[in-house]
Short mmCIF file of C-alpha atoms in Angstrom, two decimals:
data_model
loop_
_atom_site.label_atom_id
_atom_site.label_comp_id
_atom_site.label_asym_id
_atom_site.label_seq_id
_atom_site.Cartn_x
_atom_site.Cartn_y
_atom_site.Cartn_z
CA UNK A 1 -7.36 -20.57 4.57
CA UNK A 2 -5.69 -22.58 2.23
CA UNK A 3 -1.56 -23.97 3.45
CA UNK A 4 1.45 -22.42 1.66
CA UNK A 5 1.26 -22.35 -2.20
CA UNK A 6 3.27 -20.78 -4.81
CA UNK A 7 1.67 -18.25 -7.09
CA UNK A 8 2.35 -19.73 -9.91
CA UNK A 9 5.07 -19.75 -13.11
CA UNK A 10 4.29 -16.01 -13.29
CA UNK A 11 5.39 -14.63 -10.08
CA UNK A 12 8.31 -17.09 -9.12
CA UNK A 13 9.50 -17.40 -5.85
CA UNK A 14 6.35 -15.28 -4.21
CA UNK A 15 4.17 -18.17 -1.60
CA UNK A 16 0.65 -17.75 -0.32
CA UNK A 17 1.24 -18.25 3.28
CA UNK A 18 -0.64 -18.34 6.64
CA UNK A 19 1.10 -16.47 9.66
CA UNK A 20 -0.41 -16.89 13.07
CA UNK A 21 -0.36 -13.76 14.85
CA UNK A 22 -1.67 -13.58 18.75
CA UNK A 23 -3.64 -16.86 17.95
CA UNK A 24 -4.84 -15.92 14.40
CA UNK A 25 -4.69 -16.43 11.05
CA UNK A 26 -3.03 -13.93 9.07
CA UNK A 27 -2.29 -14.29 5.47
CA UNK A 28 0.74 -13.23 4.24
CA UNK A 29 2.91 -13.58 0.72
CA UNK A 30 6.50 -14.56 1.21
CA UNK A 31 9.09 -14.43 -0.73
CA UNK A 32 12.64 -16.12 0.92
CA UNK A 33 15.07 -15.58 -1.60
CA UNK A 34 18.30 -17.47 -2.24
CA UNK A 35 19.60 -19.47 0.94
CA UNK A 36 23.07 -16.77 0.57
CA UNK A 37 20.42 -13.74 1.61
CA UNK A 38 18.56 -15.55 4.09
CA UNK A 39 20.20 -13.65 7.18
CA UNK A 40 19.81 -10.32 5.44
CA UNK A 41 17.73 -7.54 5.83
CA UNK A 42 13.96 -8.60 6.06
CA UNK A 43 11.54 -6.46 4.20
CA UNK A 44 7.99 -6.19 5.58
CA UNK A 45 5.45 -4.68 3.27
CA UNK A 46 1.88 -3.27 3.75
CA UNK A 47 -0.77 -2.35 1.67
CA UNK A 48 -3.22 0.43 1.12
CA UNK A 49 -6.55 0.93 1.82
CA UNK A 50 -9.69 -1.47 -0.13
CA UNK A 51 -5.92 -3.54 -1.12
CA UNK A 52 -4.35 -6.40 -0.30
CA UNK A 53 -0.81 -8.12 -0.51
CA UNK A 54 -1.11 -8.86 -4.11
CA UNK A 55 -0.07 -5.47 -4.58
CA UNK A 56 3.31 -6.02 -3.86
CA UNK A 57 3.52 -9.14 -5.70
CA UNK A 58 5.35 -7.83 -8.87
CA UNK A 59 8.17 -6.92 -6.71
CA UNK A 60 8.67 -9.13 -4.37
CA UNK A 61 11.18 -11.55 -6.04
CA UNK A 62 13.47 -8.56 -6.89
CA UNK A 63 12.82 -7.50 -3.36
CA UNK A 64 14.05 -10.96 -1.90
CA UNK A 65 17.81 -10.40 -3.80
CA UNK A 66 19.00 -8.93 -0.26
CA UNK A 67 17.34 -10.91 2.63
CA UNK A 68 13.16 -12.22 3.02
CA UNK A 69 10.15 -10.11 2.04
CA UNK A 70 6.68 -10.55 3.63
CA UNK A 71 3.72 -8.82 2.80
CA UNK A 72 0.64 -8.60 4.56
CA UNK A 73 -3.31 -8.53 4.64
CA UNK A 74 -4.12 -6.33 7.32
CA UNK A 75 -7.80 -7.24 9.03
CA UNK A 76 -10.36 -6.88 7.19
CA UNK A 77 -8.83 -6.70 3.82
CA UNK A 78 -7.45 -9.55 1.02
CA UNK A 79 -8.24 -12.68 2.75
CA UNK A 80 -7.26 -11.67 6.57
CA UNK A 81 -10.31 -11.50 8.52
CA UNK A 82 -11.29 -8.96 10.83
CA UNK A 83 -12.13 -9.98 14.48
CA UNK A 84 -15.61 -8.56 15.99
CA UNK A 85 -13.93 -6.14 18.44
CA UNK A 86 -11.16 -5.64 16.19
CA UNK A 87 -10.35 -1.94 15.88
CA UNK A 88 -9.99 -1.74 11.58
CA UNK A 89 -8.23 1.78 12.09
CA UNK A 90 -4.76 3.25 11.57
CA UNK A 91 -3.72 2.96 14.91
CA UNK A 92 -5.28 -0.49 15.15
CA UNK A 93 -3.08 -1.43 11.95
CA UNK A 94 -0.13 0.08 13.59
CA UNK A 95 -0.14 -2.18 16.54
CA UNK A 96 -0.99 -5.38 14.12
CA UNK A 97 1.85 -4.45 11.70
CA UNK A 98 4.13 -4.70 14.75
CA UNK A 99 2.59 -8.05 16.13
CA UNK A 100 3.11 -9.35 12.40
CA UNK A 101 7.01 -8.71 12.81
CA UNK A 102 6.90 -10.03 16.41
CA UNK A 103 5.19 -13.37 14.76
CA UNK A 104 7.86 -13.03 11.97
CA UNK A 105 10.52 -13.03 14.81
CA UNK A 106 12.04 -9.74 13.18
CA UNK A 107 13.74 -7.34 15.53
CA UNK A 108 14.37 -4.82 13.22
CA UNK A 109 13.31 -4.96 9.57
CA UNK A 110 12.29 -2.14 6.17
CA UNK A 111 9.20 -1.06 6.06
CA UNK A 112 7.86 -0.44 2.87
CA UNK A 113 3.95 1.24 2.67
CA UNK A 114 1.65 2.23 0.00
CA UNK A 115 -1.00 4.98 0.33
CA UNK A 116 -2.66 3.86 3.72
CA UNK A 117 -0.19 2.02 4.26
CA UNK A 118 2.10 4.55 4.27
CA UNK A 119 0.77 6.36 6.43
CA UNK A 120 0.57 3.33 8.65
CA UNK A 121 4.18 2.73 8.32
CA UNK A 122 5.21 6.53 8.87
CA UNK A 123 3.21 5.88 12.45
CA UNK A 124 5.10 3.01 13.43
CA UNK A 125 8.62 4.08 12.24
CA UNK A 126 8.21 6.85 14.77
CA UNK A 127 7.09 5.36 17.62
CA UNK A 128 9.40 2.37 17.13
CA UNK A 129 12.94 3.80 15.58
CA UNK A 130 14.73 1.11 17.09
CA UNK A 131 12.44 -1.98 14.95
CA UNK A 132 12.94 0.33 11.77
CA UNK A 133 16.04 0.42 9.99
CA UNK A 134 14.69 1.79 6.63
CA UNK A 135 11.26 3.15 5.70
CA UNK A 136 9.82 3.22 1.90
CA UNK A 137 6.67 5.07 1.17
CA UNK A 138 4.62 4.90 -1.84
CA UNK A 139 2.30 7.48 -2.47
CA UNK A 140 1.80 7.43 1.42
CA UNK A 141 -1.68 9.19 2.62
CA UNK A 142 0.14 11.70 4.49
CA UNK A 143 -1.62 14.98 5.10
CA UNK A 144 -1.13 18.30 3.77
CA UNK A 145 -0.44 20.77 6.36
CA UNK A 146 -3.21 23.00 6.33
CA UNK A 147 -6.77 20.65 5.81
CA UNK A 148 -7.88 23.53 4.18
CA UNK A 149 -6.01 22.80 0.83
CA UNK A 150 -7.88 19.72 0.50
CA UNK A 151 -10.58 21.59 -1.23
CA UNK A 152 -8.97 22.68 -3.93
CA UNK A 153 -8.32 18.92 -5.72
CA UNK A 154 -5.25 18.81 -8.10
CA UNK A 155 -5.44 19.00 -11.47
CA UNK A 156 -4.92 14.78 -11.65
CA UNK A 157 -7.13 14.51 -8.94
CA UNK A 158 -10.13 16.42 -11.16
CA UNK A 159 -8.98 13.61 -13.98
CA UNK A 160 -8.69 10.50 -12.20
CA UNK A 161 -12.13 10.98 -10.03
CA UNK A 162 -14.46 12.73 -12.37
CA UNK A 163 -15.09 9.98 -15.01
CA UNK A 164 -14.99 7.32 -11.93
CA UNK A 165 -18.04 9.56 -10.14
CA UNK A 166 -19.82 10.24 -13.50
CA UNK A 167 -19.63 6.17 -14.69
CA UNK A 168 -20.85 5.59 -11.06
CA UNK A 169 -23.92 7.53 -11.22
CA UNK A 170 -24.70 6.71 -15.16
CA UNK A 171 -24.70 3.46 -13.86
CA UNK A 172 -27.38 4.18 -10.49
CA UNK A 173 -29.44 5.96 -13.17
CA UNK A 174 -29.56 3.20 -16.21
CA UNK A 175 -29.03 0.07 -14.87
CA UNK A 176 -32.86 -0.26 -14.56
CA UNK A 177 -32.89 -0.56 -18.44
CA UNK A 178 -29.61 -2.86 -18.56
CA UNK A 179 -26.92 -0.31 -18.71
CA UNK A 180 -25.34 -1.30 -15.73
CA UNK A 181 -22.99 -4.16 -16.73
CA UNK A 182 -21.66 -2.16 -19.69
CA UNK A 183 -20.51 1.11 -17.70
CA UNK A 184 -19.73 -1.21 -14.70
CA UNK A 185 -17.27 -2.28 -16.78
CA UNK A 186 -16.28 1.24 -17.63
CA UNK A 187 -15.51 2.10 -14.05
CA UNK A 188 -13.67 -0.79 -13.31
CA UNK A 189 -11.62 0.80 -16.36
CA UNK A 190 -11.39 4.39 -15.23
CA UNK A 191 -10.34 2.33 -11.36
CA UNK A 192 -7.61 0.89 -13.03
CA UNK A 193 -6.53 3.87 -14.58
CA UNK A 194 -5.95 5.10 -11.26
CA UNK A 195 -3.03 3.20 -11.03
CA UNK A 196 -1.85 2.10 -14.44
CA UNK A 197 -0.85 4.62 -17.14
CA UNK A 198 -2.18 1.96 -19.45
CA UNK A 199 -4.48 -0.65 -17.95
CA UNK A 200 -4.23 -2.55 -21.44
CA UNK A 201 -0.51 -3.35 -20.67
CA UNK A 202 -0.98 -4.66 -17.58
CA UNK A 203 -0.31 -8.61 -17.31
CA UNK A 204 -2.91 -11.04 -17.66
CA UNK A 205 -1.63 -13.10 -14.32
CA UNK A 206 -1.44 -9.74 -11.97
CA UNK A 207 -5.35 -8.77 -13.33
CA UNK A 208 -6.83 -12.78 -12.69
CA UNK A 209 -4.54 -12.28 -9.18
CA UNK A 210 -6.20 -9.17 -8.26
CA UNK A 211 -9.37 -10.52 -9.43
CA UNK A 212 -8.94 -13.46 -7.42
CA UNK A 213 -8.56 -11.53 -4.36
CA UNK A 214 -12.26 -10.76 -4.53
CA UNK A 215 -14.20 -13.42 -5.90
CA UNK A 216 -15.48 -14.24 -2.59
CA UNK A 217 -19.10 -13.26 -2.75
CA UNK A 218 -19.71 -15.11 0.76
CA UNK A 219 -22.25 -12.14 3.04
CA UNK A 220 -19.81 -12.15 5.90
CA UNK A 221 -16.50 -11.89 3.82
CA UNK A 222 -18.02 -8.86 2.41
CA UNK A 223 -19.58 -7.86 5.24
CA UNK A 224 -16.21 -7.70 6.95
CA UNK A 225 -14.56 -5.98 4.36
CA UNK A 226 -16.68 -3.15 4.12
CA UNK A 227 -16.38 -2.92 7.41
CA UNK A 228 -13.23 -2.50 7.55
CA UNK A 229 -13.10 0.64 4.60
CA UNK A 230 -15.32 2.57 5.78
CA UNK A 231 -14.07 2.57 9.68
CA UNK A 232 -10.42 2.46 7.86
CA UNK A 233 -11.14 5.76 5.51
CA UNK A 234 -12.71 7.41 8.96
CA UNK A 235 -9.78 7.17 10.44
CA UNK A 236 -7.97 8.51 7.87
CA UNK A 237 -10.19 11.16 7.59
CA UNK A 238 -10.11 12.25 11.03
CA UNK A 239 -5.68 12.39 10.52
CA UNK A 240 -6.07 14.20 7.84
CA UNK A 241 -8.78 16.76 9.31
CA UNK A 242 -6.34 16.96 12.20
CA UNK A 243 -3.19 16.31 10.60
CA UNK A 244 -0.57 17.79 13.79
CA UNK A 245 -0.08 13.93 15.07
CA UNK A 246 0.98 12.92 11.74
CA UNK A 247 3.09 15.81 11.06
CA UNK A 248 4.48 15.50 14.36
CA UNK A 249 5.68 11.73 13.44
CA UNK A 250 7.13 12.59 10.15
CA UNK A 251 9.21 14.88 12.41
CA UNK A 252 10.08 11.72 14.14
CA UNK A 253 11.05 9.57 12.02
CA UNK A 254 15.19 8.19 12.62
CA UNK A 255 14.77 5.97 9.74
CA UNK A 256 16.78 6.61 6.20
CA UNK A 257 13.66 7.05 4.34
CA UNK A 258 12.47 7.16 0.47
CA UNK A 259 9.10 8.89 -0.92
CA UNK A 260 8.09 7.79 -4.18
CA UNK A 261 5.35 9.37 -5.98
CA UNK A 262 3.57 10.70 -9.73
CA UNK A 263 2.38 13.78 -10.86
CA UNK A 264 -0.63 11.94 -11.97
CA UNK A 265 -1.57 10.40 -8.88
CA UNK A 266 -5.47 10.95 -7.89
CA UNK A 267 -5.57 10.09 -4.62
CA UNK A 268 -2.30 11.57 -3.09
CA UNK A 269 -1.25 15.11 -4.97
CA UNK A 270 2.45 15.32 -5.92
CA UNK A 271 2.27 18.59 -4.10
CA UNK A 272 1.57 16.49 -0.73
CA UNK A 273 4.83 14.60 -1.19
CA UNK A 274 7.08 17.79 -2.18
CA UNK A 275 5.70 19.51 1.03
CA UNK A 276 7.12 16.52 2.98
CA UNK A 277 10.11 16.18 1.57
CA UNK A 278 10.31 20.05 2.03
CA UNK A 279 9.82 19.10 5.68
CA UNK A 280 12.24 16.95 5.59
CA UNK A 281 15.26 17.33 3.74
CA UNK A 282 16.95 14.29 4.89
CA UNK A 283 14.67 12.61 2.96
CA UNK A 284 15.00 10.94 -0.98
CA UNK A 285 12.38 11.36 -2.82
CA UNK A 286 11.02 10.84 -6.62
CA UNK A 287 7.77 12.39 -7.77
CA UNK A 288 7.81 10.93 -11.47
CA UNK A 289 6.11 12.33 -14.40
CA UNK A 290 3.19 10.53 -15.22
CA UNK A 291 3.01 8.09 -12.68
CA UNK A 292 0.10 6.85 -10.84
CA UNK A 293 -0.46 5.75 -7.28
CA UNK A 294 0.59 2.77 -6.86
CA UNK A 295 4.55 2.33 -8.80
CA UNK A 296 4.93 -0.98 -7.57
CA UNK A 297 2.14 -2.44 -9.78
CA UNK A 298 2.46 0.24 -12.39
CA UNK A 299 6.39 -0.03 -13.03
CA UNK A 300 7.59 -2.57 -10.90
CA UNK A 301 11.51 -2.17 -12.67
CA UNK A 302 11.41 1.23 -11.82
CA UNK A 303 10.17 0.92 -8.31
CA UNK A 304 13.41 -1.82 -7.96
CA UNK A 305 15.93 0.36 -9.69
CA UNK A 306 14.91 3.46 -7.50
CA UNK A 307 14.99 1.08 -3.96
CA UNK A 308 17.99 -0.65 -4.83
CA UNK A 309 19.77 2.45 -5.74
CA UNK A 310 18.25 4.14 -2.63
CA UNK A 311 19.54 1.41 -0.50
CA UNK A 312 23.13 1.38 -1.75
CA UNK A 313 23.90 4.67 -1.73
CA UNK A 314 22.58 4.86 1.75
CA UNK A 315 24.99 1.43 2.75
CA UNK A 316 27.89 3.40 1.23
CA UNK A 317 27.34 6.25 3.09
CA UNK A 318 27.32 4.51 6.55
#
């Protein structure tokens, strides 16, 4: 791994970082803040599944106005490597989350997750209230209560997947004649689309970041990371097939906590996040019109305005 480095002129304040964490490298993006907010509230953030840090990176400065903000490549993912007997599953990211915050030296800290990462932090927020003080979750992979109604895929889920599966197997059945780079290129399109409204808006920097992230062609990089997605969507898989010990941690939860959502997320039905925050009515929640699955990346002034807010009104009330 490379030592500390900024980003660059378009992501100010946001360094590349290594962490070591129980004796190994971790990478991790930091963002400090001004010197007036370095005792505040530290901000740990985690990714979602086939992800990486750099998909907090558009926040992270406005993040850093009220204490330090880390976020993290778990194992197996970005540019953190997994370890042979490493086990790349929600439970194993649970306890590595909280050795990243021991390494950190933060006793308690917010927890913000995105889609597996969500449901990683939901985990750890209730078996560890007292480390949590707030918990954020972004179109969080949480289960719906009956397995049963994951057979009949929303109406965005129908949208976002279809053209995804049908560019996937065009491209299996013509890249023989030399197809294959053109709709390749029209998947990557209908991928974005799963989290940008319009993937022709999106920065130049945050696309050459994210495209960065997997340049690496090297057989054991690779080899690790798809390691580490399949074993990682298995053990989602098996939560959501079974979802009582999830359900039974959302119950858990002590932390003030914030669900942020679309209606036109893919991956994680709006109706998923309206039965949780029917579960729990302590809760905030947002589940935006339009929006995709990852707000962060797709609005990242929205996502600040709605956390910020979320945060104040919950200072005032204490």
């Amino acid at each position: 791994m490379e030592p500390v480095a900024g980003l660059g002129p378009a992501f100010p304040g946001v360094l590349d970082d290594v962490l070591e964490v129980r004796g190994r490298e971790v990478r991790v993006l930091r963002a400090a803040g001004t010197p007036e907010v370095a005792a505040g509230e530290p901000q740990l953030l985690v990714h979602g599944l086939g992800a990486s840090a750099v998909t907090w990176v558009e926040v992270m400065t406005g993040l850093s106005a009220t204490g330090p903000v880390v976020a993290v490549d778990l194992p197996g993912f970005g540019r953190t490597t997994a370890l042979d007997d490493e086990p790349l599953t929600v439970a194993g990211y649970v306890r590595f989350v909280l050795d990243v915050a021991d390494a950190l030296g933060w006793t308690t800290f917010a927890l913000h997750g995105n889609s597996m990462g969500g449901l990683i932090a939901t985990l750890l927020a209730a078996q560890q209230p007292e480390r949590v003080s707030r918990l954020v979750l972004v179109s969080p992979a949480l289960p719906p209560t009956s397995p049963l109604k994951l057979l009949v895929p929303a109406r965005a889920t129908l949208e976002g997947m279809v053209p995804i599966a049908v560019s996937s197997v065009s491209a299996a059945a013509l890249g023989v004649v030399g197809a294959g780079g053109l709709l390749d290129e029209r998947r990557n399109r209908h991928l974005m689309r799963l989290i940008f409204s319009e993937p022709d808006g999106v920065r130049p920097e945050l696309i050459d970041l994210m495209a960065q992230e997997y340049a690496d062609d090297d057989e054991v990089v690779v080899a690790s990371r798809r390691k580490a997605l399949l074993s990682a969507l298995r053990s989602i898989a098996a939560l959501w097939a079974a979802p009582g010990r999830v359900l039974r941690a959302i119950d858990a939860v002590e932390a003030p906590t914030l669900i942020l959502g679309g209606t036109a997320d893919a991956l994680v039905p709006a109706k998923v996040l309206r039965q949780v925050l029917a579960r729990r009515r302590d809760w905030s929640g947002h589940v935006l019109d339009d929006r995709r699955h990852a707000l962060m990346m797709e609005a990242p002034q929205e996502y600040l305005a709605l956390v910020q807010a979320w945060a104040l009104d919950h200072r005032e009330a204490v």
